[in-house]
Short mmCIF file of C-alpha atoms in Angstrom, two decimals:
data_model
loop_
_atom_site.label_atom_id
_atom_site.label_comp_id
_atom_site.label_asym_id
_atom_site.label_seq_id
_atom_site.Cartn_x
_atom_site.Cartn_y
_atom_site.Cartn_z
CA UNK G 643 -48.77 61.15 207.54
CA UNK G 644 -46.99 64.46 207.05
CA UNK G 645 -44.45 62.64 204.91
CA UNK G 646 -47.18 61.43 202.54
CA UNK G 647 -48.66 64.91 202.32
CA UNK G 648 -45.25 66.29 201.35
CA UNK G 649 -44.83 63.51 198.82
CA UNK G 650 -48.24 64.17 197.29
CA UNK G 651 -47.88 67.97 197.20
CA UNK G 652 -45.94 68.09 193.90
CA UNK G 653 -48.52 65.78 192.31
CA UNK G 654 -51.39 68.07 193.36
CA UNK G 655 -49.40 71.08 192.17
CA UNK G 656 -48.87 69.51 188.75
CA UNK G 657 -52.55 68.54 188.57
CA UNK G 658 -53.60 72.08 189.42
CA UNK G 659 -51.28 73.54 186.78
CA UNK G 660 -52.54 71.06 184.19
CA UNK G 661 -56.12 72.14 184.84
CA UNK G 662 -55.09 75.78 184.65
CA UNK G 663 -53.55 75.02 181.28
CA UNK G 664 -56.75 73.29 180.17
CA UNK G 665 -58.75 76.35 181.22
CA UNK G 666 -56.41 78.62 179.26
CA UNK G 667 -56.80 76.45 176.17
CA UNK G 668 -60.57 76.42 176.74
CA UNK G 669 -60.68 80.21 176.89
CA UNK G 670 -58.57 80.43 173.74
CA UNK G 671 -60.92 78.06 171.92
CA UNK G 672 -64.00 80.02 173.01
CA UNK G 673 -62.31 83.26 171.92
CA UNK G 674 -61.59 81.68 168.54
CA UNK G 675 -65.12 80.34 168.14
CA UNK G 676 -67.23 83.22 169.43
CA UNK G 677 -66.77 85.67 166.49
CA UNK G 678 -68.25 83.09 164.13
CA UNK G 679 -71.38 82.39 166.18
CA UNK G 680 -73.44 79.26 165.59
CA UNK G 681 -74.03 79.56 161.87
CA UNK G 682 -72.58 77.23 159.26
CA UNK G 683 -69.37 79.15 158.72
CA UNK G 684 -68.44 79.22 162.42
CA UNK G 685 -68.13 75.44 163.03
CA UNK G 686 -66.47 74.87 159.64
CA UNK G 687 -63.94 77.55 160.48
CA UNK G 688 -63.23 75.92 163.84
CA UNK G 689 -62.88 72.46 162.28
CA UNK G 690 -60.55 73.70 159.58
CA UNK G 691 -58.32 75.48 162.11
CA UNK G 692 -58.35 72.46 164.43
CA UNK G 693 -57.52 69.99 161.66
CA UNK G 694 -54.86 72.33 160.31
CA UNK G 695 -53.14 72.45 163.70
CA UNK G 696 -53.23 68.67 164.01
CA UNK G 697 -51.91 68.24 160.47
CA UNK G 698 -48.85 70.23 161.53
CA UNK G 699 -48.55 68.12 164.70
CA UNK G 700 -48.73 64.88 162.66
CA UNK G 701 -46.15 66.18 160.19
CA UNK G 702 -43.73 66.97 163.00
CA UNK G 703 -44.68 63.73 164.82
CA UNK G 704 -43.66 61.62 161.82
CA UNK G 705 -40.21 63.18 161.46
CA UNK G 706 -37.22 60.84 162.12
CA UNK G 707 -35.49 63.27 164.50
CA UNK G 708 -34.98 63.15 168.27
CA UNK G 709 -37.36 64.54 170.92
CA UNK G 710 -39.27 67.10 168.78
CA UNK G 711 -41.84 64.56 167.44
CA UNK G 712 -42.60 63.35 170.98
CA UNK G 713 -42.98 66.95 172.15
CA UNK G 714 -45.37 67.80 169.30
CA UNK G 715 -47.45 64.67 169.89
CA UNK G 716 -47.54 65.42 173.62
CA UNK G 717 -48.90 68.87 172.87
CA UNK G 718 -51.49 67.32 170.55
CA UNK G 719 -52.54 64.90 173.32
CA UNK G 720 -52.94 67.72 175.84
CA UNK G 721 -54.89 69.62 173.18
CA UNK G 722 -57.40 66.76 172.85
CA UNK G 723 -57.91 66.74 176.62
CA UNK G 724 -58.20 70.54 176.67
CA UNK G 725 -60.88 70.57 173.96
CA UNK G 726 -62.74 67.86 175.86
CA UNK G 727 -62.55 69.91 179.03
CA UNK G 728 -63.64 73.03 177.11
CA UNK G 729 -66.71 71.15 175.92
CA UNK G 730 -67.51 69.94 179.45
CA UNK G 731 -67.07 73.46 180.84
CA UNK G 732 -69.24 74.85 178.04
CA UNK G 733 -72.03 72.34 178.70
CA UNK G 734 -71.80 72.93 182.45
CA UNK G 735 -72.33 76.63 181.82
CA UNK G 736 -75.31 75.91 179.56
CA UNK G 737 -76.83 73.64 182.21
CA UNK G 738 -76.35 76.31 184.89
CA UNK G 739 -78.14 78.85 182.65
CA UNK G 740 -80.98 76.40 181.99
CA UNK G 741 -81.41 75.82 185.74
CA UNK G 742 -81.34 79.58 186.48
CA UNK G 743 -78.20 79.15 188.59
CA UNK G 744 -76.50 81.86 186.54
CA UNK G 745 -77.63 84.44 184.02
CA UNK G 746 -76.52 84.31 180.41
CA UNK G 747 -77.41 83.64 176.81
CA UNK G 748 -76.79 79.99 175.89
CA UNK G 749 -76.67 80.84 172.20
CA UNK G 750 -73.80 83.25 172.84
CA UNK G 751 -71.71 80.20 173.80
CA UNK G 752 -70.16 78.30 170.88
CA UNK G 753 -71.57 74.81 170.37
CA UNK G 754 -68.49 72.60 170.86
CA UNK G 755 -70.13 69.17 170.62
CA UNK G 756 -68.85 68.40 167.14
CA UNK G 757 -65.60 70.23 167.77
CA UNK G 758 -64.96 67.93 170.73
CA UNK G 759 -65.79 64.89 168.56
CA UNK G 760 -63.46 66.01 165.77
CA UNK G 761 -60.75 66.62 168.39
CA UNK G 762 -61.26 63.21 170.05
CA UNK G 763 -61.02 61.46 166.67
CA UNK G 764 -57.45 62.71 166.43
CA UNK G 765 -56.48 60.00 168.93
CA UNK G 766 -56.91 57.49 166.08
CA UNK G 767 -53.82 59.02 164.45
CA UNK G 768 -52.14 60.59 167.48
CA UNK G 769 -51.51 57.46 169.55
CA UNK G 770 -50.15 55.30 166.68
CA UNK G 771 -47.61 58.03 165.91
CA UNK G 772 -46.89 58.40 169.61
CA UNK G 773 -46.22 54.66 170.09
CA UNK G 774 -44.11 54.63 166.92
CA UNK G 775 -41.95 57.50 168.15
CA UNK G 776 -41.67 56.06 171.68
CA UNK G 777 -40.42 52.77 170.21
CA UNK G 778 -37.93 54.69 168.05
CA UNK G 779 -36.62 56.62 171.07
CA UNK G 780 -36.82 53.77 173.61
CA UNK G 781 -36.45 50.47 171.70
CA UNK G 782 -36.81 48.18 174.73
CA UNK G 783 -40.44 48.98 175.54
CA UNK G 784 -42.19 46.91 172.86
CA UNK G 785 -41.63 43.77 170.83
CA UNK G 786 -42.29 44.76 167.23
CA UNK G 787 -42.15 42.87 163.89
CA UNK G 788 -39.09 43.77 161.82
CA UNK G 789 -41.18 45.13 158.94
CA UNK G 790 -43.29 47.36 161.24
CA UNK G 791 -44.85 50.42 159.66
CA UNK G 792 -47.30 53.09 160.78
CA UNK G 793 -50.05 50.58 159.91
CA UNK G 794 -48.57 48.16 162.45
CA UNK G 795 -48.81 50.77 165.19
CA UNK G 796 -52.27 51.78 164.03
CA UNK G 797 -53.51 48.18 164.44
CA UNK G 798 -51.66 48.00 167.79
CA UNK G 799 -53.52 51.11 168.99
CA UNK G 800 -56.81 49.88 167.58
CA UNK G 801 -56.38 46.62 169.51
CA UNK G 802 -55.74 48.63 172.68
CA UNK G 803 -58.92 50.61 172.11
CA UNK G 804 -60.72 47.30 171.51
CA UNK G 805 -60.05 46.33 175.13
CA UNK G 806 -61.92 49.45 176.19
CA UNK G 807 -64.83 48.53 173.92
CA UNK G 808 -65.53 45.32 175.86
CA UNK G 809 -63.17 43.30 173.64
CA UNK G 810 -65.61 43.22 170.76
CA UNK G 811 -62.97 42.10 168.25
CA UNK G 812 -62.00 39.08 170.38
CA UNK G 813 -65.66 38.29 171.05
CA UNK G 814 -66.25 37.91 167.33
CA UNK G 815 -62.98 36.10 166.62
CA UNK G 816 -61.01 38.99 165.16
CA UNK G 817 -57.30 38.84 166.11
CA UNK G 818 -54.36 41.07 165.22
CA UNK G 819 -50.71 40.10 164.86
CA UNK G 820 -48.95 43.24 165.97
CA UNK G 821 -46.59 44.75 168.52
CA UNK G 822 -46.81 43.86 172.20
CA UNK G 823 -45.38 45.48 175.36
CA UNK G 824 -42.35 43.79 176.93
CA UNK G 825 -41.69 46.27 179.76
CA UNK G 826 -43.74 47.97 182.52
CA UNK G 827 -43.37 51.41 180.94
CA UNK G 828 -44.67 50.07 177.66
CA UNK G 829 -47.74 48.79 179.51
CA UNK G 830 -48.08 52.13 181.34
CA UNK G 831 -48.29 54.01 178.04
CA UNK G 832 -50.95 51.61 176.77
CA UNK G 833 -52.86 52.18 180.01
CA UNK G 834 -52.71 55.94 179.45
CA UNK G 835 -54.20 55.46 175.99
CA UNK G 836 -56.99 53.24 177.33
CA UNK G 837 -57.76 55.57 180.21
CA UNK G 838 -57.92 58.50 177.81
CA UNK G 839 -60.39 56.69 175.58
CA UNK G 840 -62.43 55.57 178.59
CA UNK G 841 -62.49 59.10 179.99
CA UNK G 842 -63.57 60.60 176.67
CA UNK G 843 -66.15 57.86 176.03
CA UNK G 844 -67.69 57.96 179.50
CA UNK G 845 -67.64 61.74 179.63
CA UNK G 846 -69.02 62.04 176.09
CA UNK G 847 -71.82 59.49 176.49
CA UNK G 848 -72.92 60.83 179.89
CA UNK G 849 -72.78 64.42 178.69
CA UNK G 850 -74.71 63.69 175.49
CA UNK G 851 -77.45 61.91 177.44
CA UNK G 852 -77.58 64.86 179.83
CA UNK G 853 -77.91 67.30 176.92
CA UNK G 854 -80.67 65.19 175.39
CA UNK G 855 -82.52 65.01 178.70
CA UNK G 856 -82.20 68.78 179.28
CA UNK G 857 -83.61 69.52 175.81
CA UNK G 858 -86.45 67.05 176.34
CA UNK G 859 -87.29 68.58 179.73
CA UNK G 860 -87.19 72.10 178.29
CA UNK G 861 -89.61 71.18 175.51
CA UNK G 862 -91.88 69.26 177.88
CA UNK G 863 -92.03 72.26 180.22
CA UNK G 864 -92.80 74.72 177.44
CA UNK G 865 -96.37 75.35 178.63
CA UNK G 866 -95.56 75.88 182.31
CA UNK G 867 -92.23 77.60 181.79
CA UNK G 868 -91.52 78.80 178.22
CA UNK G 869 -88.42 80.53 179.52
CA UNK G 870 -86.74 77.18 180.14
CA UNK G 871 -86.60 76.44 176.42
CA UNK G 872 -85.13 79.89 175.86
CA UNK G 873 -82.49 79.25 178.52
CA UNK G 874 -81.51 75.99 176.83
CA UNK G 875 -81.21 77.93 173.56
CA UNK G 876 -81.39 77.02 169.90
CA UNK G 877 -80.85 73.34 170.61
CA UNK G 878 -84.56 73.19 171.38
CA UNK G 879 -85.57 74.50 167.93
CA UNK G 880 -86.10 71.17 166.19
CA UNK G 881 -88.02 69.54 169.07
CA UNK G 882 -90.17 72.67 169.30
CA UNK G 883 -90.86 72.54 165.55
CA UNK G 884 -92.10 69.01 166.11
CA UNK G 885 -94.40 70.33 168.87
CA UNK G 886 -96.12 72.62 166.34
CA UNK G 887 -98.10 69.50 165.37
CA UNK G 888 -99.03 68.61 168.97
CA UNK G 889 -102.78 67.86 169.39
CA UNK G 890 -102.92 70.33 172.30
CA UNK G 891 -103.41 73.89 171.00
CA UNK G 892 -101.81 75.32 174.17
CA UNK G 893 -98.60 73.39 173.44
CA UNK G 894 -98.59 74.53 169.81
CA UNK G 895 -99.08 78.15 170.89
CA UNK G 896 -96.20 78.05 173.39
CA UNK G 897 -93.95 76.29 170.88
CA UNK G 898 -94.64 79.01 168.30
CA UNK G 899 -94.00 81.66 170.94
CA UNK G 900 -90.61 80.25 171.98
CA UNK G 901 -89.52 79.68 168.38
CA UNK G 902 -89.91 83.41 167.80
CA UNK G 903 -87.86 84.20 170.90
CA UNK G 904 -85.05 81.84 169.83
CA UNK G 905 -84.64 83.78 166.56
CA UNK G 906 -83.54 80.75 164.51
CA UNK G 907 -84.52 81.00 160.84
CA UNK G 908 -84.87 77.21 160.66
CA UNK G 909 -88.32 77.77 162.20
CA UNK G 910 -89.55 80.10 159.41
CA UNK G 911 -90.99 77.41 157.13
CA UNK G 912 -92.75 75.43 159.91
CA UNK G 913 -94.19 78.64 161.39
CA UNK G 914 -95.54 79.71 157.98
CA UNK G 915 -97.19 76.30 157.61
CA UNK G 916 -98.66 76.60 161.12
CA UNK G 917 -99.94 80.10 160.45
CA UNK G 918 -101.59 79.00 157.21
CA UNK G 919 -103.16 75.76 158.41
CA UNK G 920 -103.68 75.69 162.17
CA UNK G 921 -107.35 75.64 163.15
CA UNK G 922 -106.76 77.62 166.36
CA UNK G 923 -106.68 81.39 165.84
CA UNK G 924 -104.46 81.87 168.89
CA UNK G 925 -101.82 79.56 167.40
CA UNK G 926 -102.06 81.26 164.00
CA UNK G 927 -101.75 84.64 165.68
CA UNK G 928 -98.69 83.61 167.68
CA UNK G 929 -97.07 82.07 164.60
CA UNK G 930 -97.52 85.39 162.76
CA UNK G 931 -96.00 87.32 165.66
CA UNK G 932 -93.02 84.95 165.87
CA UNK G 933 -92.40 85.31 162.15
CA UNK G 934 -92.13 89.04 162.72
CA UNK G 935 -89.56 88.48 165.47
CA UNK G 936 -87.56 86.22 163.14
CA UNK G 937 -87.50 89.04 160.58
CA UNK G 938 -87.13 86.77 157.54
CA UNK G 939 -88.56 88.21 154.30
CA UNK G 940 -89.50 84.73 153.17
CA UNK G 941 -92.54 85.10 155.44
CA UNK G 942 -93.83 88.33 153.82
CA UNK G 943 -96.20 86.79 151.19
CA UNK G 944 -97.80 84.53 153.80
CA UNK G 945 -98.18 87.42 156.26
CA UNK G 946 -99.78 89.59 153.57
CA UNK G 947 -102.30 86.81 152.98
CA UNK G 948 -102.99 86.68 156.73
CA UNK G 949 -104.19 90.28 156.64
CA UNK G 950 -107.36 88.76 155.11
CA UNK G 951 -107.74 86.18 157.89
CA UNK G 952 -111.16 85.90 159.51
CA UNK G 953 -109.64 86.57 162.95
CA UNK G 954 -108.97 90.16 164.07
CA UNK G 955 -106.18 88.90 166.31
CA UNK G 956 -104.41 87.11 163.45
CA UNK G 957 -104.69 90.19 161.22
CA UNK G 958 -103.36 92.39 164.02
CA UNK G 959 -100.28 90.25 164.59
CA UNK G 960 -99.72 89.85 160.85
CA UNK G 961 -99.61 93.65 160.52
CA UNK G 962 -97.26 93.87 163.50
CA UNK G 963 -94.98 91.22 161.96
CA UNK G 964 -94.85 93.03 158.62
CA UNK G 965 -93.73 96.17 160.42
CA UNK G 966 -90.96 94.25 162.21
CA UNK G 967 -89.73 92.68 158.97
CA UNK G 968 -89.81 96.02 157.15
CA UNK G 969 -90.43 94.84 153.59
CA UNK G 970 -91.75 97.60 151.23
CA UNK G 971 -94.01 95.06 149.52
CA UNK G 972 -96.30 95.33 152.52
CA UNK G 973 -97.12 99.04 152.13
CA UNK G 974 -100.21 98.84 149.82
CA UNK G 975 -101.80 96.06 151.87
CA UNK G 976 -101.07 97.84 155.16
CA UNK G 977 -102.70 101.01 153.80
CA UNK G 978 -105.79 98.93 153.04
CA UNK G 979 -105.66 97.56 156.59
CA UNK G 980 -106.02 101.13 157.90
CA UNK G 981 -109.67 100.80 156.93
CA UNK G 982 -110.24 97.65 159.00
CA UNK G 983 -113.26 97.45 161.31
CA UNK G 984 -110.96 96.21 164.12
CA UNK G 985 -109.18 99.00 165.99
CA UNK G 986 -106.28 96.67 166.90
CA UNK G 987 -105.60 95.99 163.23
CA UNK G 988 -105.63 99.71 162.44
CA UNK G 989 -103.21 100.37 165.32
CA UNK G 990 -100.67 97.79 164.14
CA UNK G 991 -101.06 98.79 160.48
CA UNK G 992 -100.30 102.42 161.39
CA UNK G 993 -97.28 101.39 163.45
CA UNK G 994 -96.03 99.10 160.70
CA UNK G 995 -96.34 101.86 158.11
CA UNK G 996 -94.20 104.03 160.35
CA UNK G 997 -91.43 101.47 159.83
CA UNK G 998 -91.83 100.63 156.14
CA UNK G 999 -94.09 103.26 154.58
CA UNK G 1000 -93.43 105.51 151.60
CA UNK G 1001 -94.33 109.13 150.84
CA UNK G 1002 -97.97 108.26 150.12
CA UNK G 1003 -98.58 107.15 153.71
CA UNK G 1004 -99.04 110.60 155.38
CA UNK G 1005 -102.06 111.28 153.18
CA UNK G 1006 -103.73 108.29 154.86
CA UNK G 1007 -102.40 108.75 158.40
CA UNK G 1008 -103.14 112.47 158.88
CA UNK G 1009 -106.91 112.03 158.49
CA UNK G 1010 -106.76 109.12 160.93
CA UNK G 1011 -105.08 111.34 163.52
CA UNK G 1012 -108.15 113.59 163.66
CA UNK G 1013 -110.99 111.35 162.49
CA UNK G 1014 -110.45 107.82 163.83
CA UNK G 1015 -112.89 107.09 166.66
CA UNK G 1016 -110.35 105.05 168.65
CA UNK G 1017 -107.79 106.94 170.72
CA UNK G 1018 -105.19 104.15 170.46
CA UNK G 1019 -105.37 104.36 166.65
CA UNK G 1020 -104.96 108.12 166.71
CA UNK G 1021 -101.91 107.80 168.98
CA UNK G 1022 -100.39 105.10 166.74
CA UNK G 1023 -100.93 107.21 163.62
CA UNK G 1024 -99.38 110.24 165.31
CA UNK G 1025 -96.40 108.15 166.39
CA UNK G 1026 -95.86 106.88 162.85
CA UNK G 1027 -96.00 110.41 161.46
CA UNK G 1028 -93.60 111.62 164.12
CA UNK G 1029 -91.18 108.83 163.26
CA UNK G 1030 -90.85 109.46 159.52
CA UNK G 1031 -92.97 112.33 158.24
CA UNK G 1032 -92.82 115.05 160.89
CA UNK G 1033 -92.75 117.95 158.39
CA UNK G 1034 -95.70 116.60 156.40
CA UNK G 1035 -97.63 115.97 159.61
CA UNK G 1036 -97.02 119.48 160.93
CA UNK G 1037 -98.14 121.01 157.66
CA UNK G 1038 -101.35 118.97 157.49
CA UNK G 1039 -102.28 119.29 161.17
CA UNK G 1040 -101.62 123.05 161.30
CA UNK G 1041 -103.90 123.44 158.28
CA UNK G 1042 -106.64 121.49 160.05
CA UNK G 1043 -106.15 123.43 163.26
CA UNK G 1044 -106.54 126.76 161.45
CA UNK G 1045 -109.76 125.79 159.67
CA UNK G 1046 -112.65 127.41 161.49
CA UNK G 1047 -115.89 128.69 160.03
CA UNK G 1048 -116.59 132.20 161.21
CA UNK G 1049 -119.56 132.71 163.51
CA UNK G 1050 -122.45 134.35 161.72
CA UNK G 1051 -123.64 137.76 162.94
CA UNK G 1052 -127.12 138.25 164.43
CA UNK G 1053 -128.60 138.72 160.96
CA UNK G 1054 -126.96 135.50 159.81
CA UNK G 1055 -128.40 133.62 162.75
CA UNK G 1056 -131.91 134.66 161.78
CA UNK G 1057 -131.80 134.78 158.00
CA UNK G 1058 -128.65 132.89 156.93
CA UNK G 1059 -128.44 129.26 155.80
CA UNK G 1060 -128.44 126.85 158.71
CA UNK G 1061 -125.26 124.75 159.05
CA UNK G 1062 -125.91 121.14 160.04
CA UNK G 1063 -124.95 120.54 163.67
CA UNK G 1064 -123.00 117.40 162.85
CA UNK G 1065 -120.72 119.37 160.51
CA UNK G 1066 -120.03 121.93 163.21
CA UNK G 1067 -119.33 119.21 165.75
CA UNK G 1068 -116.99 117.42 163.32
CA UNK G 1069 -115.05 120.63 162.73
CA UNK G 1070 -114.56 121.14 166.47
CA UNK G 1071 -113.48 117.53 166.92
CA UNK G 1072 -111.00 117.76 164.03
CA UNK G 1073 -109.44 120.95 165.37
CA UNK G 1074 -109.26 119.58 168.91
CA UNK G 1075 -107.53 116.39 167.80
CA UNK G 1076 -105.21 118.30 165.48
CA UNK G 1077 -104.09 120.37 168.49
CA UNK G 1078 -103.62 117.22 170.58
CA UNK G 1079 -101.51 115.63 167.84
CA UNK G 1080 -99.37 118.75 167.49
CA UNK G 1081 -98.72 118.50 171.22
CA UNK G 1082 -97.53 114.91 170.74
CA UNK G 1083 -95.22 116.04 167.93
CA UNK G 1084 -93.81 118.65 170.36
CA UNK G 1085 -92.30 120.82 167.65
CA UNK G 1086 -91.62 124.52 168.35
CA UNK G 1087 -92.62 125.39 164.79
CA UNK G 1088 -96.28 124.84 165.74
CA UNK G 1089 -96.36 127.34 168.63
CA UNK G 1090 -97.80 130.22 166.58
CA UNK G 1091 -100.61 128.09 165.18
CA UNK G 1092 -101.48 126.80 168.66
CA UNK G 1093 -101.37 130.35 170.06
CA UNK G 1094 -103.84 131.44 167.41
CA UNK G 1095 -106.05 128.48 168.35
CA UNK G 1096 -106.44 130.04 171.81
CA UNK G 1097 -108.89 132.41 170.08
CA UNK G 1098 -111.07 129.56 168.82
CA UNK G 1099 -114.80 129.69 169.49
CA UNK G 1100 -114.99 126.27 171.14
CA UNK G 1101 -113.43 125.66 174.56
CA UNK G 1102 -112.37 122.10 173.61
CA UNK G 1103 -110.08 123.49 170.90
CA UNK G 1104 -108.68 126.15 173.25
CA UNK G 1105 -108.07 123.60 176.01
CA UNK G 1106 -106.31 121.20 173.61
CA UNK G 1107 -104.13 124.09 172.38
CA UNK G 1108 -103.11 124.99 175.95
CA UNK G 1109 -102.22 121.37 176.76
CA UNK G 1110 -100.22 121.09 173.52
CA UNK G 1111 -98.27 124.28 174.32
CA UNK G 1112 -97.46 122.83 177.72
CA UNK G 1113 -96.07 119.66 176.11
CA UNK G 1114 -93.89 121.69 173.72
CA UNK G 1115 -92.52 123.87 176.52
CA UNK G 1116 -89.75 126.45 176.22
CA UNK G 1117 -89.72 130.26 176.58
CA UNK G 1118 -91.88 130.82 173.46
CA UNK G 1119 -94.99 129.20 174.99
CA UNK G 1120 -95.05 131.41 178.12
CA UNK G 1121 -96.84 134.43 176.64
CA UNK G 1122 -99.61 132.39 174.93
CA UNK G 1123 -100.15 130.45 178.16
CA UNK G 1124 -100.37 133.67 180.20
CA UNK G 1125 -103.14 134.75 177.82
CA UNK G 1126 -104.76 131.38 178.51
CA UNK G 1127 -105.05 132.40 182.19
CA UNK G 1128 -107.63 134.98 181.06
CA UNK G 1129 -109.82 132.49 179.17
CA UNK G 1130 -113.53 132.56 179.93
CA UNK G 1131 -113.62 128.81 180.59
CA UNK G 1132 -112.43 127.34 183.89
CA UNK G 1133 -110.73 124.20 182.51
CA UNK G 1134 -108.71 126.26 179.98
CA UNK G 1135 -107.41 128.57 182.76
CA UNK G 1136 -106.67 125.59 184.97
CA UNK G 1137 -104.65 123.81 182.23
CA UNK G 1138 -102.82 127.04 181.43
CA UNK G 1139 -101.78 127.44 185.08
CA UNK G 1140 -100.50 123.84 185.22
CA UNK G 1141 -98.56 124.28 181.96
CA UNK G 1142 -96.97 127.53 183.18
CA UNK G 1143 -95.76 125.76 186.29
CA UNK G 1144 -93.93 123.24 184.12
CA UNK G 1145 -92.13 125.97 182.14
CA UNK G 1146 -90.30 127.27 185.21
CA UNK G 1147 -90.25 130.75 183.65
CA UNK G 1148 -90.14 133.73 186.03
CA UNK G 1149 -92.37 135.78 183.70
CA UNK G 1150 -95.31 133.62 184.73
CA UNK G 1151 -95.01 134.33 188.48
CA UNK G 1152 -96.97 137.65 188.57
CA UNK G 1153 -99.87 136.45 186.33
CA UNK G 1154 -100.10 133.23 188.32
CA UNK G 1155 -100.20 135.12 191.65
CA UNK G 1156 -102.95 137.30 190.24
CA UNK G 1157 -104.91 134.19 189.23
CA UNK G 1158 -104.27 132.68 192.67
CA UNK G 1159 -105.73 135.78 194.36
CA UNK G 1160 -108.53 136.74 192.01
CA UNK G 1161 -109.84 133.76 189.98
CA UNK G 1162 -113.40 132.85 190.86
CA UNK G 1163 -112.79 129.11 190.55
CA UNK G 1164 -111.07 127.22 193.36
CA UNK G 1165 -109.45 124.66 191.03
CA UNK G 1166 -107.80 127.45 189.03
CA UNK G 1167 -106.55 129.20 192.19
CA UNK G 1168 -105.12 125.93 193.51
CA UNK G 1169 -103.34 125.16 190.19
CA UNK G 1170 -101.96 128.71 190.01
CA UNK G 1171 -100.63 128.52 193.57
CA UNK G 1172 -98.91 125.18 192.94
CA UNK G 1173 -97.39 126.55 189.74
CA UNK G 1174 -95.91 129.56 191.61
CA UNK G 1175 -94.44 127.23 194.22
CA UNK G 1176 -92.71 125.26 191.45
CA UNK G 1177 -91.29 128.34 189.73
CA UNK G 1178 -90.36 130.58 192.69
CA UNK G 1179 -90.87 129.11 196.19
CA UNK G 1180 -89.71 132.33 197.84
CA UNK G 1181 -92.26 134.47 195.95
CA UNK G 1182 -94.93 131.95 196.87
CA UNK G 1183 -93.92 132.13 200.55
CA UNK G 1184 -93.94 135.93 200.58
CA UNK G 1185 -97.37 136.00 198.93
CA UNK G 1186 -98.69 133.48 201.42
CA UNK G 1187 -99.33 130.72 198.91
CA UNK G 1188 -99.82 127.32 200.51
#
């Protein structure tokens, strides 16, 4: 038995080295293909390079010189097997990703299906040249007609392939008069050709059926597990487009969702049609959102029309999509959407304008920051201003913060014109929200205006100013915040103490200790003590804080 192991060892060694060579060629092919992605140019580039290499191999293989043609054709044969193995390895990796056995992006892998087919088709030319050169180098292997040409060897090879294909030519009475083997080695070479074709055919057919089944399963599972279609990749795009017409609205919604995640522009047209015509508002909404993820400007006119849809959800996602696409044509319609009755639409319109707006947008967003009744809208408007129009926002908000009607004296209270209460309340609300927005902008240029707001008549404005100063931070806010510790309202002093603790500035320690000892409100004393502990734990320990 040991003798047989020793005899087989070189065979296993050669097999291992051959597979290592296939892997190296596979890696080289993937390296060549990856920069071109999966668009049209990528595969065409691969095919042209592949066919160019084989054209050189055929040119050398047809030369009437010793050895070199056989060597070139042998390399071409190994290349066909290597490309086939590269395809199998590629599909195995895709299957592993689809089954969650490994992590990865299937669309980052080059699609080698057609590359493998183009490579396998080279055997139609490769083997006839190979048999022709073998006969020229070793005349005793085959019996050949005297007037044999490349066509003779082509028919000879085709007849050999016919045996693999269940002898279809013989079954239908088609016979060829061509070369025939007259030695064992001649038959061995024919066997290699047949085995190669059988291996490629069996492997190809089985693999293609497996790919088809995986895609079908991914699309069928799209409701329960949308991620499966994503893990299979863009190969599911066309089946998913077909599912946009499924009678089940849940299937249509999931299909639209996954098409957006796959980011394939082939889905743009079908998604526009779905968004325009689907009776289910959830499906229309998802189609709009997916069009935004695809980022194709072809969808802009349809999305603009969707801002007039009867559904708030559809209008909201249409506004979101327009922001993701970033087309300036959307600006006037998005400004109109700022006046929508639905808060969600106003939120997405404000965010979208932050991405695509022009210099007219701040005039619409600044009033929203202080006047919109919905907090989410105010935050979205502030974020949009912060993104693109910080200077304009600071200017407008500081102006609003500084606008305060002076309190009338005692004579004015009795004899002056009465100011409507709603106007006074609106002024306080505007100033409070302007201070809050300035805190979100967190710009040191607003510190002076916020410090002045600490003298405002209304505690809500003063409290918002203290919180905003705390968000800005830095040495310049310490003195205004120390003054805030002396405010007549408890919640202003409490917020000032918290903000001072976040500054970490030693100048705040003494005022905070004083507030900890003397303030009449327990919440303020507690906040002041915690702030001292943050800034100077040793001073807090000595003072007995905690």
